[in-house]
mmCIF file of C-alpha atoms in Angstrom:
data_model
loop_
_atom_site.group_PDB
_atom_site.id
_atom_site.type_symbol
_atom_site.label_atom_id
_atom_site.label_comp_id
_atom_site.label_asym_id
_atom_site.label_seq_id
_atom_site.Cartn_x
_atom_site.Cartn_y
_atom_site.Cartn_z
ATOM 1 C CA ILE A 1 -1.952 21.249 -19.275
ATOM 2 C CA ASN A 2 -5.016 19.074 -18.703
ATOM 3 C CA GLU A 3 -5.456 17.581 -15.256
ATOM 4 C CA LEU A 4 -5.560 13.804 -14.924
ATOM 5 C CA PRO A 5 -6.505 13.054 -11.298
ATOM 6 C CA LEU A 6 -6.658 9.291 -11.879
ATOM 7 C CA LEU A 7 -4.403 7.138 -14.041
ATOM 8 C CA VAL A 8 -4.998 3.446 -14.628
ATOM 9 C CA ILE A 9 -1.851 1.684 -15.821
ATOM 10 C CA GLU A 10 -1.823 -1.884 -17.062
ATOM 11 C CA VAL A 11 1.523 -3.217 -15.920
ATOM 12 C CA PRO A 12 3.289 -4.706 -18.940
ATOM 13 C CA SER A 13 4.487 -8.287 -18.850
ATOM 14 C CA ARG A 14 8.119 -8.274 -17.741
ATOM 15 C CA PRO A 15 7.800 -4.724 -16.368
ATOM 16 C CA THR A 16 11.356 -3.413 -16.557
ATOM 17 C CA GLU A 17 11.894 0.262 -15.759
ATOM 18 C CA PRO A 18 11.788 1.321 -19.460
ATOM 19 C CA ARG A 19 8.611 -0.679 -20.125
ATOM 20 C CA LEU A 20 6.841 0.700 -17.044
ATOM 21 C CA ASN A 21 8.018 4.222 -17.928
ATOM 22 C CA LEU A 22 6.579 3.771 -21.416
ATOM 23 C CA ALA A 23 3.215 2.592 -20.038
ATOM 24 C CA ILE A 24 3.002 5.576 -17.661
ATOM 25 C CA ALA A 25 4.178 8.044 -20.318
ATOM 26 C CA ARG A 26 1.505 6.809 -22.727
ATOM 27 C CA ALA A 27 -1.182 7.137 -20.031
ATOM 28 C CA LEU A 28 0.028 10.714 -19.471
ATOM 29 C CA ARG A 29 -0.105 11.244 -23.251
ATOM 30 C CA MET A 30 3.585 12.156 -23.293
ATOM 31 C CA PRO A 31 5.316 11.972 -26.678
ATOM 32 C CA VAL A 32 7.519 8.909 -26.186
ATOM 33 C CA ALA A 33 8.044 6.830 -29.285
ATOM 34 C CA SER A 34 9.753 3.711 -27.981
ATOM 35 C CA GLU A 35 10.892 1.706 -24.998
ATOM 36 C CA HIS A 36 14.485 2.744 -25.774
ATOM 37 C CA GLU A 37 13.499 6.414 -25.562
ATOM 38 C CA SER A 38 11.770 5.803 -22.207
ATOM 39 C CA ARG A 39 14.900 4.513 -20.426
ATOM 40 C CA ARG A 40 15.862 7.733 -18.679
ATOM 41 C CA ILE A 41 12.633 9.640 -18.301
ATOM 42 C CA SER A 42 11.651 8.764 -14.726
ATOM 43 C CA ASP A 43 12.253 12.351 -13.536
ATOM 44 C CA THR A 44 10.248 13.734 -16.467
ATOM 45 C CA ILE A 45 7.402 11.360 -15.654
ATOM 46 C CA LEU A 46 7.401 12.456 -12.007
ATOM 47 C CA ARG A 47 7.280 16.120 -13.062
ATOM 48 C CA ASN A 48 4.401 15.347 -15.446
ATOM 49 C CA LEU A 49 2.493 13.494 -12.728
ATOM 50 C CA ILE A 50 2.760 16.565 -10.503
ATOM 51 C CA GLN A 51 1.950 19.057 -13.287
ATOM 52 C CA ARG A 52 -1.078 17.031 -14.385
ATOM 53 C CA LYS A 53 -2.236 16.893 -10.741
ATOM 54 C CA VAL A 54 -2.445 13.108 -10.672
ATOM 55 C CA ARG A 55 -3.757 12.108 -7.256
ATOM 56 C CA MET A 56 -4.044 8.345 -7.738
ATOM 57 C CA ILE A 57 -2.475 5.692 -9.940
ATOM 58 C CA VAL A 58 -4.031 2.246 -10.156
ATOM 59 C CA PHE A 59 -1.572 -0.380 -11.361
ATOM 60 C CA VAL A 60 -3.473 -3.349 -12.786
ATOM 61 C CA GLU A 61 -1.758 -6.742 -13.228
ATOM 62 C CA MET A 62 0.846 -6.007 -10.544
ATOM 63 C CA ASP A 63 1.532 -9.721 -10.325
ATOM 64 C CA HIS A 64 3.725 -9.202 -13.412
ATOM 65 C CA PHE A 65 6.336 -7.793 -10.989
ATOM 66 C CA GLU A 66 6.669 -11.068 -9.089
ATOM 67 C CA PRO A 67 8.823 -13.091 -11.526
ATOM 68 C CA LEU A 68 11.337 -10.255 -12.111
ATOM 69 C CA PRO A 69 14.885 -10.754 -10.853
ATOM 70 C CA GLU A 70 15.374 -8.960 -7.528
ATOM 71 C CA ASP A 71 17.644 -6.216 -8.944
ATOM 72 C CA GLU A 72 15.103 -5.289 -11.663
ATOM 73 C CA GLN A 73 12.257 -5.471 -9.159
ATOM 74 C CA THR A 74 14.128 -3.094 -6.837
ATOM 75 C CA VAL A 75 14.601 -0.481 -9.590
ATOM 76 C CA VAL A 76 10.903 -0.571 -10.520
ATOM 77 C CA PHE A 77 9.679 -0.623 -6.906
ATOM 78 C CA ASP A 78 11.990 2.291 -6.044
ATOM 79 C CA PHE A 79 10.343 4.272 -8.842
ATOM 80 C CA ILE A 80 6.882 3.457 -7.447
ATOM 81 C CA LYS A 81 8.161 4.490 -3.994
ATOM 82 C CA ASN A 82 9.258 7.837 -5.495
ATOM 83 C CA ILE A 83 5.744 8.315 -6.900
ATOM 84 C CA THR A 84 4.271 7.837 -3.422
ATOM 85 C CA ASN A 85 6.833 10.304 -2.035
ATOM 86 C CA GLU A 86 5.137 12.946 -4.201
ATOM 87 C CA GLY A 87 1.865 12.372 -2.329
ATOM 88 C CA ILE A 88 0.273 10.334 -5.110
ATOM 89 C CA VAL A 89 -1.810 7.415 -3.877
ATOM 90 C CA VAL A 90 -0.835 4.133 -5.523
ATOM 91 C CA VAL A 91 -3.282 1.245 -5.701
ATOM 92 C CA GLY A 92 -1.917 -2.092 -6.856
ATOM 93 C CA VAL A 93 -4.208 -4.778 -8.169
ATOM 94 C CA GLY A 94 -2.717 -8.240 -8.308
ATOM 95 C CA THR A 95 -2.522 -11.727 -6.892
ATOM 96 C CA GLU A 96 -1.125 -13.197 -3.688
ATOM 97 C CA ASP A 97 2.271 -13.544 -5.426
ATOM 98 C CA CYS A 98 2.268 -9.800 -6.029
ATOM 99 C CA ARG A 99 1.632 -9.143 -2.331
ATOM 100 C CA LYS A 100 4.603 -11.330 -1.414
ATOM 101 C CA ALA A 101 6.891 -9.493 -3.850
ATOM 102 C CA ILE A 102 5.875 -6.117 -2.379
ATOM 103 C CA GLU A 103 6.363 -7.354 1.187
ATOM 104 C CA ASN A 104 9.956 -8.295 0.304
ATOM 105 C CA HIS A 105 10.732 -4.664 -0.624
ATOM 106 C CA LYS A 106 10.876 -2.886 2.748
ATOM 107 C CA ALA A 107 10.359 0.681 1.517
ATOM 108 C CA LEU A 108 7.413 -0.300 -0.676
ATOM 109 C CA ALA A 109 5.890 -2.680 1.890
ATOM 110 C CA SER A 110 5.566 0.195 4.342
ATOM 111 C CA ARG A 111 3.507 2.138 1.763
ATOM 112 C CA PHE A 112 1.018 -0.612 0.836
ATOM 113 C CA ARG A 113 -1.724 -1.969 3.078
ATOM 114 C CA PRO A 114 -3.110 -5.152 1.551
ATOM 115 C CA ARG A 115 -6.856 -5.349 1.112
ATOM 116 C CA PHE A 116 -8.460 -8.463 -0.234
ATOM 117 C CA LEU A 117 -11.654 -8.332 -2.224
ATOM 118 C CA THR A 118 -13.423 -11.641 -2.435
ATOM 119 C CA GLY A 119 -15.541 -10.651 -5.379
ATOM 120 C CA PHE A 120 -17.550 -7.817 -6.773
ATOM 121 C CA ALA A 121 -20.719 -8.418 -4.793
ATOM 122 C CA PRO A 122 -22.454 -5.579 -2.974
ATOM 123 C CA GLY A 123 -21.126 -5.172 0.534
ATOM 124 C CA GLU A 124 -19.572 -2.795 3.042
ATOM 125 C CA GLU A 125 -15.902 -3.299 2.105
ATOM 126 C CA PHE A 126 -16.478 -3.068 -1.648
ATOM 127 C CA CYS A 127 -18.664 0.067 -1.315
ATOM 128 C CA ASP A 128 -15.999 1.672 0.895
ATOM 129 C CA PHE A 129 -13.371 0.893 -1.757
ATOM 130 C CA LEU A 130 -15.503 2.370 -4.553
ATOM 131 C CA THR A 131 -16.396 5.440 -2.480
ATOM 132 C CA THR A 132 -12.700 6.077 -1.818
ATOM 133 C CA LEU A 133 -11.866 5.601 -5.477
ATOM 134 C CA GLU A 134 -14.697 7.935 -6.468
ATOM 135 C CA SER A 135 -13.408 10.638 -4.111
ATOM 136 C CA PHE A 136 -10.202 10.858 -6.151
ATOM 137 C CA TYR A 137 -11.910 11.311 -9.497
ATOM 138 C CA PRO A 138 -14.129 14.303 -10.300
ATOM 139 C CA PHE A 139 -17.189 12.599 -11.728
ATOM 140 C CA PRO A 140 -19.869 14.993 -13.022
ATOM 141 C CA ASN A 141 -22.549 13.251 -10.913
ATOM 142 C CA ARG A 142 -22.379 11.477 -7.570
ATOM 143 C CA SER A 143 -22.945 7.737 -7.505
ATOM 144 C CA PHE A 144 -24.431 7.648 -3.977
ATOM 145 C CA LEU A 145 -22.314 4.581 -3.228
ATOM 146 C CA GLU A 146 -22.597 5.373 0.464
ATOM 147 C CA SER A 147 -26.373 4.764 0.296
ATOM 148 C CA ALA A 148 -27.603 2.162 2.720
ATOM 149 C CA HIS A 149 -29.452 0.120 0.069
ATOM 150 C CA LEU A 150 -26.139 -0.625 -1.733
ATOM 151 C CA ARG A 151 -24.415 -2.073 1.329
#
């Protein structure tokens, strides 16, 4: 089994549990043919995440969670909470609405610490973020992001 220390998942629009499962399964290169087939594979996905030694998942477009009805949001957020329970770092990229949705889910809110990036200009906070991200992924060469001239 090939290791995948970092997964980047684009959150599907209307991210129900089956649709999110399908997105994660595809990123893990699991053989899942359809959304219908992905309905009950959360445990299999968690096992695959552990077997593949995933250390970080970056969810992009997390603001897609915000308009979901509360019951659907709870199911999906509980699954993300279970991922963090396995020691996998979860980074969510989204808008202010996304932050509000996460804060309304107590178990998930305690696992996320909001950080706001004001742009992709060189600076201390952005370099710290990239250095942390780089530490989770085994690049063949160092980037030297901690260098003083980049800050």
